[in-house]
Backbone as JSON, one array per atom type, in Angstrom:
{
  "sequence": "XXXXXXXXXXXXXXXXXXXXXXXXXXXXXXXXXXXXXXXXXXXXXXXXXXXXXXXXXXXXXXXXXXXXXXXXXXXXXXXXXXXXXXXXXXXXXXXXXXXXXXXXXXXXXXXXXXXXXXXXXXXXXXXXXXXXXXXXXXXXXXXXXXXXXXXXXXXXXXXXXXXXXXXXXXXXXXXXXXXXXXXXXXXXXXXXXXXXXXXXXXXXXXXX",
  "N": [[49.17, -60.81, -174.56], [47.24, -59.14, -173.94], [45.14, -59.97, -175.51], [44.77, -62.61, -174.42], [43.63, -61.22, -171.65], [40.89, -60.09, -172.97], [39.89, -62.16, -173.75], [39.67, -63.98, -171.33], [38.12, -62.53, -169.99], [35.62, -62.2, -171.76], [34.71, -64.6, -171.23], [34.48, -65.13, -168.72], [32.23, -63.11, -168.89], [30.41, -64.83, -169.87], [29.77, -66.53, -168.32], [28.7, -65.34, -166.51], [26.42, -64.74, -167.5], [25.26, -67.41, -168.38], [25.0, -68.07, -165.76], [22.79, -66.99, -164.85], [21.12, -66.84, -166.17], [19.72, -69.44, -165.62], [17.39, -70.48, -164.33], [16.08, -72.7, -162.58], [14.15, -73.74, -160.96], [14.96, -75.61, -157.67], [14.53, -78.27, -154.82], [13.79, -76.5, -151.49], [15.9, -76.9, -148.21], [14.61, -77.97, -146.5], [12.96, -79.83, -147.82], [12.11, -81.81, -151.2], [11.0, -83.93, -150.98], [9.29, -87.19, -151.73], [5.82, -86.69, -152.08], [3.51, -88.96, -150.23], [1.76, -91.73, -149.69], [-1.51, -91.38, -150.32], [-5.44, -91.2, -149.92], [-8.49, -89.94, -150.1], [-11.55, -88.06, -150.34], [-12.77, -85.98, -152.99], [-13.86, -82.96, -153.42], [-16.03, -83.41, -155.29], [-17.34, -85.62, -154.72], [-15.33, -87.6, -155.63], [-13.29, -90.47, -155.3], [-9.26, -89.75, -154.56], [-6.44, -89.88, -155.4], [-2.44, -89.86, -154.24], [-1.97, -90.51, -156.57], [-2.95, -89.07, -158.97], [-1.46, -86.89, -158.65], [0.0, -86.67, -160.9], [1.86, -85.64, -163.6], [1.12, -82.97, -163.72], [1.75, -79.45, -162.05], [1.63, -78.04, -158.82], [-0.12, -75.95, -156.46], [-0.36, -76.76, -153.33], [-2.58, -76.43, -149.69], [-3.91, -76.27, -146.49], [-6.81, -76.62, -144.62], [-10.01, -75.51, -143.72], [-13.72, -75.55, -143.35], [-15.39, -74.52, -141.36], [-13.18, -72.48, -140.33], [-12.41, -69.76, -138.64], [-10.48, -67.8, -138.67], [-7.14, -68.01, -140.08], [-8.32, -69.2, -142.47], [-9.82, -67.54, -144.18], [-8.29, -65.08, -145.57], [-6.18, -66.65, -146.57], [-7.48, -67.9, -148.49], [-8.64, -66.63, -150.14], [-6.4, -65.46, -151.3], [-5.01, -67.72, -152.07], [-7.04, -67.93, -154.65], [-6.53, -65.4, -155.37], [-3.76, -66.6, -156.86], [-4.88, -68.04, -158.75], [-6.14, -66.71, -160.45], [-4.64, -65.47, -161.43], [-2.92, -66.6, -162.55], [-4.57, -67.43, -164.87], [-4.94, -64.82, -166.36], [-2.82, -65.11, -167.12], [-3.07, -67.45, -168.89], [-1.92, -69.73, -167.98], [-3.19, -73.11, -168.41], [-5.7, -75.37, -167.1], [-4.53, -78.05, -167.5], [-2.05, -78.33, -167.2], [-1.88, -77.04, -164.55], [-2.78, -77.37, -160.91], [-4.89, -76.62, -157.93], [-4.7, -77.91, -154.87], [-6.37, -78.59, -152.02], [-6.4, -79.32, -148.72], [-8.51, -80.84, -146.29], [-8.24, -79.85, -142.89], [-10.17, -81.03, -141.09], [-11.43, -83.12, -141.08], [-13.55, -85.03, -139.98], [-16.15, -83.07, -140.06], [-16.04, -81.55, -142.8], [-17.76, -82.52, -145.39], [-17.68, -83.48, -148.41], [-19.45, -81.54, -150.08], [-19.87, -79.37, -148.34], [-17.23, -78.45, -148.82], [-16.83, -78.12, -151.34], [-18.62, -76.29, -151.96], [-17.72, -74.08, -150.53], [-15.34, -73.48, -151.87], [-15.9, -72.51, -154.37], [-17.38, -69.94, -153.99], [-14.95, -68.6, -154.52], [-15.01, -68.22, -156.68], [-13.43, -69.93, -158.72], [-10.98, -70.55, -161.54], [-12.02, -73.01, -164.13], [-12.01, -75.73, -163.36], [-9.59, -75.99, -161.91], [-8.96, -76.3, -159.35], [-9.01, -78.28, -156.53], [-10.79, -80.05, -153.16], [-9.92, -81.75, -150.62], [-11.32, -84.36, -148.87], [-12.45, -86.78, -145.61], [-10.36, -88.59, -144.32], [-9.19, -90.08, -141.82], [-8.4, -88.05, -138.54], [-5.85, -88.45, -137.58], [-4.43, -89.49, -139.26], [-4.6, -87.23, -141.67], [-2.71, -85.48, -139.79], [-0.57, -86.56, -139.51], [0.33, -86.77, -142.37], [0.76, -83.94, -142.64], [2.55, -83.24, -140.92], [4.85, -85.38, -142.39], [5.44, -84.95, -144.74], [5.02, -82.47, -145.12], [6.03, -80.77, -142.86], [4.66, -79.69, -141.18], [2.11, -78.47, -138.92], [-1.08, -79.88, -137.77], [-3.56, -79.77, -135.71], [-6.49, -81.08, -135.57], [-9.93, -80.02, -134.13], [-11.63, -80.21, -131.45], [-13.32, -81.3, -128.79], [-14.09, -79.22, -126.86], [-13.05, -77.38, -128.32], [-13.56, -75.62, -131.65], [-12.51, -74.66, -133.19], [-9.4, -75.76, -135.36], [-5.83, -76.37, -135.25], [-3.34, -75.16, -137.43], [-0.79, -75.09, -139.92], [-0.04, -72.4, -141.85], [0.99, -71.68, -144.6], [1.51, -72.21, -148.24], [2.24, -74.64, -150.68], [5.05, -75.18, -153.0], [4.52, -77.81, -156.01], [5.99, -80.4, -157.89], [5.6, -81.88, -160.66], [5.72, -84.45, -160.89], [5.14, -85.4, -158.13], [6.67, -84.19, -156.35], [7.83, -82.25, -153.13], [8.73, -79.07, -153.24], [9.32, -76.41, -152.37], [7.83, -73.18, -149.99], [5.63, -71.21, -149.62], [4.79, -68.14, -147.33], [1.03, -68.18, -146.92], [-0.01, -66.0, -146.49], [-0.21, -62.49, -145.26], [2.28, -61.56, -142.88], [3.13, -60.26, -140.26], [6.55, -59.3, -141.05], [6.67, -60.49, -143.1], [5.2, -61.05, -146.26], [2.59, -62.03, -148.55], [3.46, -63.54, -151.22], [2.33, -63.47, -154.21], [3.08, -62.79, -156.79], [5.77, -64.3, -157.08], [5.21, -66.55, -157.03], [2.99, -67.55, -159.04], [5.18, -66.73, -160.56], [7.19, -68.97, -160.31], [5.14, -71.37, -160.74], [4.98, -71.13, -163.29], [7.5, -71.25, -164.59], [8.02, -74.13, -163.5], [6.37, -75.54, -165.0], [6.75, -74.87, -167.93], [9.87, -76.36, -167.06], [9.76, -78.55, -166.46], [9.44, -81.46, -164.5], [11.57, -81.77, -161.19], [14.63, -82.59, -161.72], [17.5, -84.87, -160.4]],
  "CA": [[48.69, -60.68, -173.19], [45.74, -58.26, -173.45], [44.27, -60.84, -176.34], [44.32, -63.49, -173.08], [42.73, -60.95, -171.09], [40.01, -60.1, -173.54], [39.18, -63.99, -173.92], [39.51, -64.24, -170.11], [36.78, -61.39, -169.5], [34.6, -63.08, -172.17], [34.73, -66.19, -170.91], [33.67, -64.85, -167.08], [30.81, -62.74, -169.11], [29.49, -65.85, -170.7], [29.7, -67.72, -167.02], [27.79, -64.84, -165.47], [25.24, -64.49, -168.18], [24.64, -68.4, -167.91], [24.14, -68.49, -164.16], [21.93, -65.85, -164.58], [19.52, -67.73, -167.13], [19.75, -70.77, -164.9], [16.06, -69.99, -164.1], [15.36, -73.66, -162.39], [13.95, -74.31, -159.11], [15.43, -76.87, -156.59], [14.19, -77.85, -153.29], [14.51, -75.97, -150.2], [16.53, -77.61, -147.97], [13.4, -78.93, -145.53], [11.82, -80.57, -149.08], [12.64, -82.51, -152.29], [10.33, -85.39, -150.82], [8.15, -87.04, -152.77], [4.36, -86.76, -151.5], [3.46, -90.21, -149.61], [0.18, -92.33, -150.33], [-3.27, -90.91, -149.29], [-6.38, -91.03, -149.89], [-9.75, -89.74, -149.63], [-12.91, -87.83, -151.47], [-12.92, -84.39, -153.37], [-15.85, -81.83, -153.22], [-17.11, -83.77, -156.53], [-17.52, -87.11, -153.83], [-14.6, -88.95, -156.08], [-11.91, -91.15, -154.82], [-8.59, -89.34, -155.2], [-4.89, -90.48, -154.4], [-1.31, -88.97, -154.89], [-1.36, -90.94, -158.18], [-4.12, -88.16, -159.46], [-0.82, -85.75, -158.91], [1.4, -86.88, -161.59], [1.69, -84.48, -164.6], [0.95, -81.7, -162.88], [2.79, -78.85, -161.04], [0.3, -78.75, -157.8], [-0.2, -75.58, -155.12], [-0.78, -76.73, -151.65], [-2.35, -75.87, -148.78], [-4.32, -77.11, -145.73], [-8.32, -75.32, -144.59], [-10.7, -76.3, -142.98], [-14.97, -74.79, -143.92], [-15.81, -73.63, -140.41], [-12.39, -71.54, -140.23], [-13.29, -68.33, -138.58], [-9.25, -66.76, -138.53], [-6.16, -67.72, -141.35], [-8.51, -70.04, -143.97], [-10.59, -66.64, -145.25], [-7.49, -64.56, -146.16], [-5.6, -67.76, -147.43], [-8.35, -68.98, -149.82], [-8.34, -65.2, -151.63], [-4.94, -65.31, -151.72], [-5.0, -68.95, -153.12], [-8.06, -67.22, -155.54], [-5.59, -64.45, -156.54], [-2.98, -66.84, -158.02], [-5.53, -68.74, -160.0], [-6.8, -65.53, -161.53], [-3.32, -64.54, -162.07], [-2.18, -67.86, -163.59], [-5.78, -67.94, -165.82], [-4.65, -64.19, -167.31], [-1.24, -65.94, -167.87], [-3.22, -67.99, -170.41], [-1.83, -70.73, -167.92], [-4.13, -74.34, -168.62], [-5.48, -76.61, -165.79], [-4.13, -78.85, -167.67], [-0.43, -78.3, -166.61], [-1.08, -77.12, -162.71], [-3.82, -77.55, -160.36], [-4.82, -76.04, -156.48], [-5.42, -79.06, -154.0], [-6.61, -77.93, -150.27], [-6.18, -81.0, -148.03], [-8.99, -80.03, -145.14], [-7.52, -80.78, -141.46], [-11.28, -81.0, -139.8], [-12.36, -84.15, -142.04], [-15.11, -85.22, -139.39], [-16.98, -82.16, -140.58], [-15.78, -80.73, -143.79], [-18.01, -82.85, -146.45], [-17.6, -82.65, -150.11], [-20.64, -81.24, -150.15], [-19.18, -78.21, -147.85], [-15.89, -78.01, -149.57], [-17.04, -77.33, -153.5], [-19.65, -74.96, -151.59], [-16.65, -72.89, -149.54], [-14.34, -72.97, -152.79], [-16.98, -71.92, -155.16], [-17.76, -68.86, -153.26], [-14.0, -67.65, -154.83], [-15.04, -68.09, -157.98], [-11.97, -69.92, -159.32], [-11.24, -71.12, -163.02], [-12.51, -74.59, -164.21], [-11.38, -77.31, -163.25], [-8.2, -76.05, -161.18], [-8.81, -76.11, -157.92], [-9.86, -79.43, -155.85], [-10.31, -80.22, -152.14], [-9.64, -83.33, -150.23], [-11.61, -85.09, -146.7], [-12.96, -87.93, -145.63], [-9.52, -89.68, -144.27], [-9.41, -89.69, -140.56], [-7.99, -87.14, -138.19], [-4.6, -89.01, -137.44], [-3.86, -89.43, -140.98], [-3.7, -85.64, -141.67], [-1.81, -84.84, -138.73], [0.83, -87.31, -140.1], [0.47, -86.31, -143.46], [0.68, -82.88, -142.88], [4.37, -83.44, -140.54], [5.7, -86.18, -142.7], [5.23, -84.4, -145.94], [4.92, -80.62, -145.48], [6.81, -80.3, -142.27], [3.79, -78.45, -140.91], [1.4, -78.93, -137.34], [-1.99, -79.82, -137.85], [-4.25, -79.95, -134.95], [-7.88, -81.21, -135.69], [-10.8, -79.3, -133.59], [-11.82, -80.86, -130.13], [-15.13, -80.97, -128.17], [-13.75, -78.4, -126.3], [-12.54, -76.05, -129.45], [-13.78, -75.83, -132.89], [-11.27, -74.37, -134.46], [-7.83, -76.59, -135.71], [-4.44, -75.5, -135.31], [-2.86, -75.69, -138.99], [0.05, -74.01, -140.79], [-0.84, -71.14, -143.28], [2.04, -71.49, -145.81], [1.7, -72.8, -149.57], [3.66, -75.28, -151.2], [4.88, -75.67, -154.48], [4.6, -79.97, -155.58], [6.5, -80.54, -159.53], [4.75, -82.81, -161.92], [5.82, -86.06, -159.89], [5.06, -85.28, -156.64], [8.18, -84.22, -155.35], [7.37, -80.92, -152.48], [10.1, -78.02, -154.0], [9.37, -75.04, -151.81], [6.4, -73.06, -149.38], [5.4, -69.86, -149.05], [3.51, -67.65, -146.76], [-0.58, -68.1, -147.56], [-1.02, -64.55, -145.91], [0.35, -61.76, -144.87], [2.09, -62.26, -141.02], [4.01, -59.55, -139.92], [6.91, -58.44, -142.09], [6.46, -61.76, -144.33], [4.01, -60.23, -147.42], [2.16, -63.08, -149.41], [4.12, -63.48, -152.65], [1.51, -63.82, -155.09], [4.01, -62.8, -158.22], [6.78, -65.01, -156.89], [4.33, -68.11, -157.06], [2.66, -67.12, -160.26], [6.37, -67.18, -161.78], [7.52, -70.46, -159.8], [4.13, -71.68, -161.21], [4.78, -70.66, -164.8], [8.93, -71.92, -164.65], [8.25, -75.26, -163.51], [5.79, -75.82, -166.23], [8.16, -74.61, -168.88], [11.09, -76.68, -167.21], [9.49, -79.98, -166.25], [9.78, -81.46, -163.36], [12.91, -81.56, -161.04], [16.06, -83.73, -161.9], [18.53, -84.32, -159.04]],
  "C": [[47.32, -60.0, -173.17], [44.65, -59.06, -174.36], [43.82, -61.88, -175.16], [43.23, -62.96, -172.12], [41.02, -60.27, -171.64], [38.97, -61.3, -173.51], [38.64, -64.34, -172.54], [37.75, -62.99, -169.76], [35.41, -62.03, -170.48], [33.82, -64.31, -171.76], [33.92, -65.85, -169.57], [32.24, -64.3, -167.84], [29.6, -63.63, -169.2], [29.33, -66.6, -169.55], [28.39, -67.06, -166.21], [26.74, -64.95, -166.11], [24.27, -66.21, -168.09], [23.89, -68.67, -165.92], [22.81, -67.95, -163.83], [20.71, -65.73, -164.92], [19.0, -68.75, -166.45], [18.48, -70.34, -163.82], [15.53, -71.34, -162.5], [15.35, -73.85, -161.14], [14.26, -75.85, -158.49], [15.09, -76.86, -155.36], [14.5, -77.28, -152.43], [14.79, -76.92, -149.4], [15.7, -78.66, -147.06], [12.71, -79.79, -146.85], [12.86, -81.29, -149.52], [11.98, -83.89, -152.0], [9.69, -85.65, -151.8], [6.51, -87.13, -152.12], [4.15, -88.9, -150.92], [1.98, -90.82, -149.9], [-1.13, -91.56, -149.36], [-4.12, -91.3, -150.29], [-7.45, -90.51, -149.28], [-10.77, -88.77, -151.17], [-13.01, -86.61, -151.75], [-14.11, -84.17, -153.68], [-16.78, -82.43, -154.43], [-17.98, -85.4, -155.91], [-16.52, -87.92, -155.15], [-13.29, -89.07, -155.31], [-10.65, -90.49, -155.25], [-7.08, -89.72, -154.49], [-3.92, -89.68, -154.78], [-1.23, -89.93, -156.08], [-2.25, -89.6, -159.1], [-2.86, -86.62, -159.26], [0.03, -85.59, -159.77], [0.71, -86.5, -162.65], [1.21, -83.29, -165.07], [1.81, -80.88, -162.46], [1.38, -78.28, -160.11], [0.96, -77.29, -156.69], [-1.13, -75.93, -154.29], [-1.39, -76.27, -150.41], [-3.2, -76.92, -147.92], [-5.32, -76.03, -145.16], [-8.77, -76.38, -143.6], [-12.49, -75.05, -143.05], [-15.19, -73.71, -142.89], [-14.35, -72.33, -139.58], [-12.41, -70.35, -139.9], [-11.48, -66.98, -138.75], [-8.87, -66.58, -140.06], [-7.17, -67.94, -142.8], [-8.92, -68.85, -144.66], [-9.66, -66.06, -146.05], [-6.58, -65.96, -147.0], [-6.01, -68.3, -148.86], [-8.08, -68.09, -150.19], [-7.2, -65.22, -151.76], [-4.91, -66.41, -152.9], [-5.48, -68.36, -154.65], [-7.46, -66.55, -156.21], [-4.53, -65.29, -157.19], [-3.47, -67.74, -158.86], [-6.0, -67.61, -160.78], [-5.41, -65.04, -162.23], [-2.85, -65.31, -162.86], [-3.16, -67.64, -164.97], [-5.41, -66.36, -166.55], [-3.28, -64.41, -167.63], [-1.31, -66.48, -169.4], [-2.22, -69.36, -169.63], [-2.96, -72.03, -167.81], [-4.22, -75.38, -167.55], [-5.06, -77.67, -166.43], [-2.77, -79.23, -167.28], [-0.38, -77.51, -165.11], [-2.56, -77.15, -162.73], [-3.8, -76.9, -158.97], [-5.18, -76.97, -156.12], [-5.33, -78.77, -152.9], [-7.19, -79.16, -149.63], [-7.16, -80.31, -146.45], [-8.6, -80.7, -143.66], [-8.85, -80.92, -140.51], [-12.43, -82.1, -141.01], [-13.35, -84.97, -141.57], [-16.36, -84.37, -140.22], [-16.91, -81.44, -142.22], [-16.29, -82.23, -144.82], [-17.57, -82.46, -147.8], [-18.28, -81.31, -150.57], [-19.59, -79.38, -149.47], [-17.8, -77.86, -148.58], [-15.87, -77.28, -150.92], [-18.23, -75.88, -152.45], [-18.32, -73.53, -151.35], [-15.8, -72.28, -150.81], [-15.01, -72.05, -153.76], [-17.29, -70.74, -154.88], [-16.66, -67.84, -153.96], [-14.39, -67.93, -156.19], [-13.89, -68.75, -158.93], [-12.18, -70.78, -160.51], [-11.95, -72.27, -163.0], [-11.6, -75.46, -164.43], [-9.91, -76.95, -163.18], [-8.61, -76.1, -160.04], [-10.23, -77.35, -157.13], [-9.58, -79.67, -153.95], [-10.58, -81.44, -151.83], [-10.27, -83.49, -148.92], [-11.7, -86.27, -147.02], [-11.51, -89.17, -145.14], [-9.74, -88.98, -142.19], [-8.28, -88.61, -139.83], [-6.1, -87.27, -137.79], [-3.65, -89.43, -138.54], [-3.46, -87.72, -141.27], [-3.26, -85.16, -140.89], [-0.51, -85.45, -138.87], [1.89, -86.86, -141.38], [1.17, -85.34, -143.85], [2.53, -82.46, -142.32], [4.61, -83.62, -141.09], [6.3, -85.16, -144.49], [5.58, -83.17, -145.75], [6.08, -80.12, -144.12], [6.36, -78.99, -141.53], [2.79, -79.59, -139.7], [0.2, -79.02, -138.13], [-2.42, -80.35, -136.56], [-5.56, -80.0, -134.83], [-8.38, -80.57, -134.46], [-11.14, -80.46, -131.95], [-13.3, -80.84, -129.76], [-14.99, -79.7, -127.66], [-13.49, -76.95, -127.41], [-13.43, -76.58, -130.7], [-12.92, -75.21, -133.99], [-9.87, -75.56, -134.45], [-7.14, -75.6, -135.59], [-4.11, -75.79, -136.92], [-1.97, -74.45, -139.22], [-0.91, -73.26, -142.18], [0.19, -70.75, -144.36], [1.06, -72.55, -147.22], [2.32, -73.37, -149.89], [3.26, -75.6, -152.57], [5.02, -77.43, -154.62], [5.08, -79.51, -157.17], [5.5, -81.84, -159.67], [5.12, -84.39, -161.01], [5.72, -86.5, -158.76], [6.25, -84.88, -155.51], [7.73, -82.35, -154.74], [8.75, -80.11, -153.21], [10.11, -76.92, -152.77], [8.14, -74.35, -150.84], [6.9, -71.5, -149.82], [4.53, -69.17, -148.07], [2.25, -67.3, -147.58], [-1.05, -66.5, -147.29], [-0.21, -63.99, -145.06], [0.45, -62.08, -143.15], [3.3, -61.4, -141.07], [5.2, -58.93, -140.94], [7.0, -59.64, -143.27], [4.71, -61.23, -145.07], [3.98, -61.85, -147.84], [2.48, -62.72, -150.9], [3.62, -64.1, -153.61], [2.44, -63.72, -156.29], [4.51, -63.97, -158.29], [6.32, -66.68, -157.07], [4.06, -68.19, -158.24], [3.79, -67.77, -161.22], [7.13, -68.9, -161.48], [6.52, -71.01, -160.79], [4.9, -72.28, -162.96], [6.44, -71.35, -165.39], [8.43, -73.24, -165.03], [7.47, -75.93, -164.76], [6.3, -76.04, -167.16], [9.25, -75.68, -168.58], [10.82, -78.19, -166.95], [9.84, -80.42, -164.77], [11.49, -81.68, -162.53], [13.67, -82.77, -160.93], [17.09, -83.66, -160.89], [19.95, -84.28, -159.88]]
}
């Protein structure tokens, strides 16, 4: 009897110690899509589609140049987890930053590599996207992210736009967001990204 319960207590140790390794991220329950077709032109003026996301793990977000509120704190944030990934000793070769701008009347290439550039961020991680019309990323930005975009008006110049992050795995499939910037008692979880980051890499992308 106490040999049974020895085996039995082993047996639970070895259950907890596995769950406990079981490191791997799965979508939140609003995700697990896979990204949908786009196009348009990054700050270098080249053609770029969601095929340009596969074999990658890809953070998200959505800007815009003339941004006078969320985009400033968002981009340094963005900025801090490329500096944090690049003393990781993680390689743009296995993730990338792509900032999809919601005011693509105005936000040239030309303006976009200018605005990003300003953070100083590694080489050759971090790309932004215009040039598709204003009804496209307001689709995009629902169908996909599950987020408002509201291009600028005659009347306004600022857009409405969500200020979360999202993680994308190596095949385009969305996994997860986070807050871009601090908003009340929600802190911007620069670590928590970093290590998401640094997992999915390691684990490949996600298997249902």
């Amino acid at each position: 009897m106490k040999n049974i319960r020895i085996i039995s207590l082993l047996l639970l140790t070895l259950m907890i110690v596995a769950a406990c390794s079981n490191s791997r991220i799965v979508p939140k329950s609003l995700y697990g899509n896979t990204i949908t077709e786009y196009s348009g032109i990054n700050e270098e003026g080249k053609k770029v589609t969601e095929k340009d996301l596969k074999g990658k793990v890809w953070i998200v977000d959505f800007i815009f140049t003339n941004c006078k509120t969320v985009c400033p704190p968002m981009t340094y944030n963005m900025s801090q987890v490329a500096d944090a990934l690049k003393k990781e000793g993680v390689s743009s070769k296995d993730y990338g930053i792509i900032s999809f701008s919601v005011d693509p009347k105005k936000d040239t290439p030309e303006k976009l590599k200018k605005y990003i550039n300003q953070y100083n961020p590694p080489k050759g991680v971090w790309t932004a996207v215009t040039q598709y019309d204003e009804k496209f990323i307001r689709q995009f930005a629902e169908e996909n992210f599950k987020t408002i975009v509201v291009p600028p008006t005659a009347q306004n110049d600022q857009a409405t736009h969500g200020t979360s992050f999202y993680l994308v795995d190596q095949n385009g499939v969305i996994m997860k967001d986070y807050a871009g910037k601090d908003t009340g008692d929600k802190k911007f979880p620069k670590a928590e990204i970093v290590e998401d980051v640094k997992t999915m890499i390691k684990e490949g992308p996600y298997k249902k």
